[in-house]
Amino acid sequence: MTTVTVKEKGRISPLTIVYSGMFAALMMIGANITAFVPFLVVGGVPITLQTFFAILAGLLLGSRLGAMAMTVYLFIGLVGAPVFSKFGGGIGYILYPTFGFLVSYILVAYLVGKMVEKYGSLNGYIIAALVGMIVNYILGTNWMYFAYKFWAAAPDAFTYKVAWLWMIPPLPKDILLSILAGMFGHRMYKVLKVRRG
């Protein structure tokens, strides 16, 4: 079986650039999936696939390349390309309450990649994916809370507890998608035999 090499003696290979671009594109699709599939809005909450693809980047590419792919996605969006949710982009997104979720994708891919570099079993992949989801929730929700409190003009009734209550509706979806990402990532890594950098 052919091994796909994504690192050439410490240098960034052309294939690495391709993978980074591919996951940046998948993140854009994941952020705006409801634009392509409108029925994925459940109870007014859009079902996005960004966390799924961030986890998958770490699972397939490893810590360094997965984080690089997510950094490329974030950079493309901040310079103005419409790759964030609702086809948004621009440096102003730094002030959005949900910007912490975008930043978390870099850390998610890195941590997930580190975990599966050490524990390559199916269970290791699923646990890594769930840990990545938890990191995404912790960083994103805390950023959102402080953003609303300090510069985004939160309502008076907005509390730390309310911020976490807002995260309950997408939680079952993200748990399921994380488990699927772990299973899919384990299978695809065995098929592709990606040599992580």
Coordinates of N, CA and C in Angstrom, one line a residue:
M1 N 0.8 -1.2 0.0 CA 0.0 0.0 0.0 C 0.9 1.2 0.0
T2 N 0.5 2.2 -0.8 CA 1.3 3.4 -0.9 C 1.2 4.3 0.3
T3 N 2.3 4.8 0.7 CA 2.3 5.7 1.9 C 2.3 7.2 1.3
V4 N 1.4 8.0 1.8 CA 1.3 9.4 1.4 C 2.3 10.2 2.4
T5 N 3.3 10.8 1.8 CA 4.2 11.5 2.6 C 3.9 13.0 2.6
V6 N 3.8 13.6 3.8 CA 3.4 15.0 4.0 C 4.6 15.8 4.6
K7 N 5.8 15.2 4.6 CA 6.9 15.9 5.2 C 8.2 15.4 4.4
E8 N 9.0 16.4 4.0 CA 10.2 16.0 3.3 C 11.4 16.6 4.0
K9 N 12.0 15.8 4.9 CA 13.2 16.2 5.7 C 13.1 17.6 6.3
G10 N 12.0 17.8 7.0 CA 11.9 19.1 7.7 C 11.3 20.2 6.9
R11 N 11.2 20.0 5.6 CA 10.7 21.1 4.7 C 9.2 20.8 4.5
I12 N 8.5 21.9 4.1 CA 7.1 21.8 3.8 C 7.0 21.3 2.3
S13 N 6.4 20.1 2.2 CA 6.2 19.5 0.9 C 5.0 20.1 0.1
P14 N 5.0 20.0 -1.2 CA 3.8 20.4 -1.9 C 2.5 19.8 -1.5
L15 N 2.6 18.5 -1.1 CA 1.5 17.8 -0.6 C 1.0 18.3 0.7
T16 N 1.9 18.8 1.5 CA 1.5 19.5 2.8 C 0.6 20.7 2.5
I17 N 1.1 21.5 1.5 CA 0.3 22.7 1.1 C -1.1 22.3 0.6
V18 N -1.1 21.2 -0.2 CA -2.4 20.7 -0.7 C -3.3 20.3 0.4
Y19 N -2.8 19.6 1.4 CA -3.6 19.2 2.5 C -4.1 20.4 3.3
S20 N -3.2 21.3 3.6 CA -3.6 22.5 4.3 C -4.8 23.3 3.6
G21 N -4.6 23.4 2.3 CA -5.7 24.1 1.5 C -7.0 23.3 1.5
M22 N -6.8 21.9 1.4 CA -8.0 21.1 1.4 C -8.8 21.2 2.7
F23 N -8.1 21.2 3.8 CA -8.8 21.4 5.1 C -9.4 22.8 5.3
A24 N -8.7 23.8 4.8 CA -9.2 25.1 4.8 C -10.5 25.2 4.1
A25 N -10.6 24.6 2.9 CA -11.8 24.5 2.1 C -12.9 23.8 2.8
L26 N -12.5 22.6 3.4 CA -13.5 21.9 4.2 C -14.1 22.7 5.4
M27 N -13.2 23.5 6.0 CA -13.7 24.3 7.1 C -14.7 25.3 6.6
M28 N -14.4 25.9 5.5 CA -15.4 26.9 4.9 C -16.7 26.2 4.6
I29 N -16.7 25.1 4.0 CA -17.9 24.3 3.8 C -18.6 24.0 5.1
G30 N -17.8 23.5 6.0 CA -18.4 23.2 7.3 C -19.0 24.3 8.0
A31 N -18.5 25.5 7.9 CA -19.0 26.7 8.5 C -20.3 27.2 7.9
N32 N -20.5 26.8 6.6 CA -21.7 27.3 5.9 C -22.5 26.2 5.3
I33 N -22.4 25.0 5.9 CA -23.1 23.8 5.4 C -24.6 24.1 5.3
T34 N -25.2 24.9 6.2 CA -26.7 25.2 6.1 C -27.0 26.0 4.8
A35 N -26.0 26.7 4.2 CA -26.3 27.4 3.0 C -26.5 26.4 1.8
F36 N -25.8 25.3 2.0 CA -25.9 24.2 0.9 C -27.0 23.2 1.3
V37 N -27.2 23.0 2.5 CA -28.2 22.0 3.0 C -29.1 22.7 4.1
P38 N -30.1 23.5 3.7 CA -30.9 24.3 4.6 C -31.6 23.5 5.7
F39 N -31.9 22.3 5.5 CA -32.6 21.5 6.5 C -31.8 21.2 7.7
L40 N -30.5 21.5 7.7 CA -29.6 21.2 8.8 C -29.7 22.3 9.9
V41 N -30.7 23.2 9.8 CA -31.0 24.1 10.9 C -32.1 23.4 11.8
V42 N -31.7 23.0 13.0 CA -32.6 22.3 13.9 C -33.0 23.2 15.1
G43 N -34.2 23.6 15.2 CA -34.7 24.4 16.3 C -34.0 25.8 16.2
G44 N -33.7 26.3 15.0 CA -33.1 27.6 14.9 C -31.6 27.5 15.1
V45 N -31.0 26.4 15.4 CA -29.6 26.2 15.6 C -29.0 25.6 14.4
P46 N -28.1 26.3 13.7 CA -27.4 25.6 12.5 C -26.5 24.6 12.9
I47 N -26.5 23.5 12.2 CA -25.6 22.4 12.4 C -24.4 22.6 11.5
T48 N -23.3 23.0 12.2 CA -22.0 23.2 11.4 C -21.1 22.0 11.6
L49 N -20.1 22.0 10.7 CA -19.2 20.9 10.7 C -17.7 21.3 11.0
Q50 N -17.5 22.5 11.5 CA -16.2 23.0 11.7 C -15.4 22.2 12.7
T51 N -16.0 21.9 13.8 CA -15.4 21.1 14.9 C -15.0 19.8 14.3
F52 N -15.9 19.2 13.6 CA -15.6 17.9 12.9 C -14.4 17.9 12.1
F53 N -14.3 18.9 11.2 CA -13.2 19.0 10.3 C -11.9 19.4 11.0
A54 N -12.0 20.2 12.0 CA -10.8 20.6 12.8 C -10.2 19.3 13.5
I55 N -11.1 18.5 14.0 CA -10.7 17.2 14.7 C -10.1 16.3 13.6
L56 N -10.7 16.2 12.5 CA -10.3 15.3 11.4 C -8.9 15.8 10.9
A57 N -8.6 17.1 10.9 CA -7.3 17.6 10.4 C -6.2 17.0 11.4
G58 N -6.5 17.1 12.7 CA -5.5 16.6 13.6 C -5.4 15.1 13.5
L59 N -6.5 14.4 13.3 CA -6.4 12.9 13.3 C -5.6 12.4 12.1
L60 N -5.8 13.1 10.9 CA -5.2 12.6 9.7 C -3.8 13.2 9.4
L61 N -3.6 14.5 9.8 CA -2.4 15.1 9.5 C -1.4 15.2 10.6
G62 N -1.9 14.9 11.8 CA -1.0 15.0 13.0 C -1.0 16.4 13.6
S63 N -0.3 16.6 14.6 CA -0.3 17.8 15.4 C 0.2 19.0 14.6
R64 N 1.4 18.9 14.0 CA 2.0 20.1 13.4 C 1.2 20.5 12.1
L65 N 0.9 19.5 11.3 CA 0.3 19.8 10.0 C -1.2 20.1 10.2
G66 N -1.8 19.5 11.1 CA -3.2 19.8 11.4 C -3.4 21.2 11.9
A67 N -2.5 21.6 12.9 CA -2.6 23.0 13.4 C -2.2 24.0 12.2
M68 N -1.3 23.6 11.3 CA -1.0 24.5 10.2 C -2.2 24.7 9.3
A69 N -2.9 23.6 9.1 CA -4.1 23.7 8.2 C -5.1 24.6 8.8
M70 N -5.3 24.5 10.1 CA -6.3 25.4 10.8 C -5.8 26.8 10.8
T71 N -4.5 27.0 11.0 CA -4.0 28.4 10.9 C -4.2 29.0 9.6
V72 N -4.0 28.2 8.5 CA -4.2 28.7 7.1 C -5.7 29.1 7.0
Y73 N -6.6 28.3 7.5 CA -8.0 28.7 7.5 C -8.3 30.0 8.2
L74 N -7.8 30.1 9.4 CA -8.0 31.3 10.2 C -7.4 32.6 9.5
F75 N -6.2 32.4 8.9 CA -5.6 33.5 8.3 C -6.3 34.0 7.0
I76 N -6.8 33.0 6.2 CA -7.6 33.3 5.0 C -8.8 34.1 5.4
G77 N -9.5 33.7 6.4 CA -10.7 34.4 6.9 C -10.4 35.8 7.4
L78 N -9.3 36.0 8.1 CA -9.0 37.3 8.7 C -8.5 38.3 7.7
V79 N -8.0 37.8 6.6 CA -7.6 38.7 5.5 C -8.7 39.1 4.6
G80 N -9.9 38.5 4.9 CA -11.1 39.0 4.2 C -11.8 38.0 3.3
A81 N -11.3 36.8 3.1 CA -12.0 35.8 2.3 C -13.2 35.3 3.1
P82 N -14.3 35.1 2.4 CA -15.6 34.8 3.0 C -15.7 33.3 3.4
V83 N -14.8 32.9 4.4 CA -14.8 31.5 4.7 C -15.3 31.2 6.1
F84 N -15.7 32.2 6.9 CA -16.3 32.0 8.2 C -17.8 31.8 8.0
S85 N -18.5 31.6 9.1 CA -19.9 31.4 9.1 C -20.7 32.5 8.4
K86 N -21.7 32.2 7.7 CA -22.5 33.2 6.9 C -21.6 33.9 5.9
F87 N -20.6 33.1 5.4 CA -19.7 33.6 4.4 C -19.1 34.9 4.8
G88 N -18.7 35.0 6.0 CA -18.1 36.2 6.5 C -16.6 36.1 6.5
G89 N -15.9 37.2 6.7 CA -14.5 37.3 6.8 C -14.0 38.7 7.1
G90 N -12.7 38.8 7.4 CA -12.2 40.1 7.8 C -11.6 40.2 9.2
I91 N -10.7 41.2 9.4 CA -10.0 41.3 10.6 C -11.0 41.6 11.8
G92 N -12.2 42.2 11.4 CA -13.2 42.5 12.5 C -13.7 41.3 13.2
Y93 N -13.5 40.1 12.7 CA -14.0 38.9 13.3 C -13.3 38.7 14.7
I94 N -12.1 39.3 14.9 CA -11.4 39.2 16.2 C -12.3 39.7 17.3
L95 N -13.2 40.6 17.0 CA -14.1 41.2 18.1 C -15.4 40.4 18.2
Y96 N -15.6 39.4 17.3 CA -16.9 38.6 17.4 C -16.8 37.8 18.7
P97 N -17.9 37.6 19.4 CA -17.9 36.8 20.6 C -17.6 35.3 20.3
T98 N -17.8 34.9 19.0 CA -17.5 33.5 18.7 C -16.1 33.3 18.1
F99 N -15.3 34.3 18.1 CA -14.0 34.2 17.6 C -13.1 33.1 18.3
G100 N -13.4 33.0 19.6 CA -12.7 32.0 20.4 C -12.8 30.6 19.8
F101 N -14.0 30.3 19.3 CA -14.2 28.9 18.6 C -13.2 28.8 17.4
L102 N -13.1 29.9 16.7 CA -12.2 29.8 15.5 C -10.7 29.6 15.9
V103 N -10.3 30.3 17.0 CA -9.0 30.2 17.5 C -8.8 28.7 18.0
S104 N -9.8 28.2 18.7 CA -9.7 26.9 19.3 C -9.4 25.8 18.3
Y105 N -9.8 26.0 17.0 CA -9.6 24.9 16.0 C -8.1 24.6 15.8
I106 N -7.2 25.6 16.0 CA -5.8 25.4 15.9 C -5.3 24.5 17.0
L107 N -5.7 24.8 18.2 CA -5.4 24.0 19.4 C -6.0 22.6 19.3
V108 N -7.2 22.5 18.9 CA -7.9 21.3 18.8 C -7.2 20.3 17.9
A109 N -6.8 20.8 16.7 CA -6.1 20.0 15.7 C -4.7 19.5 16.3
Y110 N -4.1 20.5 17.0 CA -2.7 20.1 17.5 C -2.8 19.1 18.6
L111 N -3.8 19.3 19.6 CA -3.9 18.3 20.7 C -4.4 16.9 20.2
V112 N -5.4 16.9 19.3 CA -5.9 15.7 18.8 C -4.7 14.9 18.0
G113 N -4.0 15.7 17.2 CA -2.9 15.1 16.5 C -1.8 14.5 17.4
K114 N -1.5 15.2 18.5 CA -0.5 14.7 19.5 C -1.0 13.4 20.1
M115 N -2.3 13.4 20.4 CA -2.8 12.2 21.1 C -2.7 11.0 20.2
V116 N -3.1 11.1 18.9 CA -3.1 9.9 18.1 C -1.7 9.6 17.6
E117 N -0.8 10.5 17.7 CA 0.6 10.2 17.4 C 1.1 9.2 18.4
K118 N 0.5 9.2 19.6 CA 1.0 8.3 20.7 C 0.1 7.1 20.9
Y119 N -1.2 7.3 20.6 CA -2.2 6.2 20.8 C -3.0 6.1 19.5
G120 N -2.6 5.1 18.7 CA -3.1 4.9 17.4 C -4.3 3.9 17.3
S121 N -4.8 3.5 18.4 CA -5.9 2.5 18.3 C -7.2 3.3 18.0
L122 N -8.3 2.5 17.6 CA -9.6 3.1 17.4 C -10.1 3.9 18.6
N123 N -9.9 3.2 19.8 CA -10.3 3.9 21.0 C -9.5 5.2 21.2
G124 N -8.2 5.2 20.9 CA -7.4 6.4 21.0 C -7.9 7.5 20.1
Y125 N -8.3 7.1 18.9 CA -8.8 8.1 18.0 C -10.1 8.7 18.5
I126 N -11.0 7.9 19.0 CA -12.3 8.4 19.5 C -12.1 9.3 20.7
I127 N -11.3 8.8 21.6 CA -11.0 9.6 22.8 C -10.4 11.0 22.5
A128 N -9.4 10.9 21.5 CA -8.8 12.2 21.1 C -9.8 13.1 20.5
A129 N -10.7 12.6 19.7 CA -11.7 13.4 19.1 C -12.6 14.1 20.1
L130 N -13.0 13.3 21.1 CA -13.9 13.9 22.2 C -13.1 14.9 23.0
V131 N -11.8 14.7 23.3 CA -11.0 15.7 24.0 C -11.0 16.9 23.1
G132 N -10.8 16.8 21.8 CA -10.8 18.0 21.0 C -12.1 18.8 21.0
M133 N -13.2 18.1 21.1 CA -14.5 18.8 21.2 C -14.6 19.5 22.5
I134 N -14.1 18.9 23.6 CA -14.2 19.5 24.9 C -13.3 20.8 24.9
V135 N -12.1 20.7 24.3 CA -11.2 21.9 24.3 C -11.9 23.0 23.5
N136 N -12.5 22.6 22.4 CA -13.3 23.6 21.6 C -14.4 24.3 22.4
Y137 N -15.1 23.5 23.2 CA -16.2 24.1 24.0 C -15.6 25.0 25.1
I138 N -14.6 24.5 25.7 CA -14.0 25.3 26.9 C -13.5 26.6 26.4
L139 N -12.6 26.6 25.4 CA -12.0 27.8 24.9 C -13.0 28.8 24.3
G140 N -13.9 28.2 23.4 CA -14.9 29.0 22.7 C -15.9 29.6 23.6
T141 N -16.4 28.8 24.6 CA -17.4 29.4 25.5 C -16.9 30.4 26.4
N142 N -15.7 30.2 26.9 CA -15.1 31.2 27.8 C -14.8 32.5 27.1
W143 N -14.3 32.4 25.9 CA -14.0 33.6 25.1 C -15.4 34.3 24.8
M144 N -16.4 33.5 24.5 CA -17.7 34.1 24.2 C -18.2 34.9 25.5
Y145 N -18.1 34.3 26.6 CA -18.5 34.9 27.9 C -17.8 36.2 28.1
F146 N -16.5 36.2 28.0 CA -15.7 37.4 28.3 C -16.0 38.5 27.2
A147 N -16.1 38.0 26.0 CA -16.4 39.0 24.9 C -17.8 39.7 25.2
Y148 N -18.8 38.9 25.5 CA -20.1 39.6 25.8 C -20.0 40.5 27.1
K149 N -19.2 40.1 28.0 CA -19.1 40.9 29.2 C -18.3 42.2 29.0
F150 N -17.3 42.2 28.2 CA -16.3 43.3 28.1 C -16.5 44.2 26.9
W151 N -16.9 43.6 25.8 CA -17.0 44.5 24.6 C -18.2 44.2 23.7
A152 N -19.0 43.2 23.9 CA -20.1 42.9 23.0 C -21.5 43.2 23.6
A153 N -21.5 44.0 24.6 CA -22.8 44.5 25.2 C -23.8 43.3 25.5
A154 N -23.5 42.5 26.4 CA -24.4 41.4 26.8 C -25.6 42.0 27.5
P155 N -26.7 41.3 27.5 CA -27.9 41.7 28.3 C -27.5 41.6 29.8
D156 N -28.3 42.3 30.6 CA -28.0 42.2 32.0 C -28.1 40.8 32.6
A157 N -29.0 40.0 32.1 CA -29.3 38.7 32.6 C -28.2 37.7 32.1
F158 N -27.3 38.1 31.3 CA -26.3 37.2 30.8 C -25.2 36.9 31.9
T159 N -25.1 35.6 32.1 CA -24.1 35.1 33.1 C -23.3 34.0 32.6
Y160 N -22.3 33.6 33.3 CA -21.4 32.5 32.9 C -22.3 31.2 32.7
K161 N -23.2 31.0 33.6 CA -24.1 29.8 33.4 C -24.9 29.9 32.2
V162 N -25.4 31.1 31.8 CA -26.2 31.3 30.6 C -25.3 30.9 29.4
A163 N -24.1 31.4 29.4 CA -23.2 31.1 28.3 C -23.1 29.6 28.0
W164 N -23.0 28.8 29.1 CA -22.9 27.4 29.0 C -24.2 26.8 28.6
L165 N -25.3 27.3 29.1 CA -26.6 26.8 28.7 C -26.8 27.0 27.2
W166 N -26.3 28.0 26.6 CA -26.4 28.2 25.1 C -25.7 27.1 24.4
M167 N -24.7 26.4 25.0 CA -24.0 25.4 24.3 C -24.7 24.0 24.4
I168 N -25.8 23.9 25.1 CA -26.4 22.6 25.3 C -27.1 22.1 24.0
P169 N -27.8 23.0 23.2 CA -28.4 22.5 22.0 C -27.4 21.8 21.0
P170 N -26.2 22.4 20.7 CA -25.4 21.7 19.7 C -24.5 20.6 20.3
L171 N -24.6 20.4 21.7 CA -23.7 19.4 22.3 C -24.0 18.0 21.8
P172 N -25.2 17.5 21.7 CA -25.4 16.1 21.2 C -24.9 15.9 19.8
K173 N -25.1 16.9 19.0 CA -24.6 16.8 17.6 C -23.0 16.7 17.6
D174 N -22.4 17.5 18.4 CA -20.9 17.6 18.4 C -20.3 16.3 19.0
I175 N -21.0 15.7 20.0 CA -20.5 14.5 20.6 C -20.6 13.4 19.5
L176 N -21.7 13.3 18.8 CA -21.9 12.3 17.8 C -20.9 12.5 16.7
L177 N -20.7 13.7 16.2 CA -19.8 14.0 15.1 C -18.4 13.7 15.5
S178 N -18.0 14.0 16.8 CA -16.7 13.7 17.3 C -16.4 12.2 17.3
I179 N -17.4 11.4 17.7 CA -17.2 10.0 17.7 C -17.0 9.5 16.2
L180 N -17.9 10.0 15.3 CA -17.8 9.6 13.9 C -16.4 10.1 13.3
A181 N -16.0 11.3 13.7 CA -14.6 11.7 13.3 C -13.5 10.8 13.7
G182 N -13.6 10.3 15.0 CA -12.6 9.4 15.5 C -12.6 8.1 14.7
M183 N -13.8 7.6 14.4 CA -13.9 6.3 13.7 C -13.5 6.5 12.2
F184 N -13.9 7.6 11.6 CA -13.6 7.9 10.2 C -12.1 8.2 10.1
G185 N -11.6 9.0 11.0 CA -10.2 9.3 10.9 C -9.3 8.1 11.1
H186 N -9.6 7.2 12.0 CA -8.9 5.9 12.2 C -8.9 5.1 10.9
R187 N -10.0 5.0 10.3 CA -10.1 4.2 9.1 C -9.4 4.9 7.9
M188 N -9.5 6.2 7.8 CA -8.9 6.9 6.6 C -7.3 6.9 6.8
Y189 N -6.9 7.0 8.1 CA -5.4 7.0 8.3 C -4.8 5.7 7.9
K190 N -5.6 4.6 8.2 CA -5.1 3.3 7.8 C -5.1 3.1 6.3
V191 N -6.0 3.7 5.7 CA -6.1 3.6 4.2 C -5.1 4.4 3.5
L192 N -5.0 5.7 4.0 CA -4.0 6.6 3.3 C -2.6 6.4 3.7
K193 N -2.4 5.9 5.0 CA -1.0 5.7 5.5 C -0.3 7.0 5.4
V194 N -0.9 8.1 5.9 CA -0.2 9.4 5.9 C 1.0 9.4 6.9
R195 N 2.1 9.8 6.4 CA 3.3 9.9 7.3 C 3.3 11.3 7.9
R196 N 2.9 11.3 9.2 CA 2.7 12.6 9.8 C 4.0 13.3 10.1
G197 N 4.0 14.7 10.0 CA 5.2 15.4 10.2 C 5.4 15.8 11.7

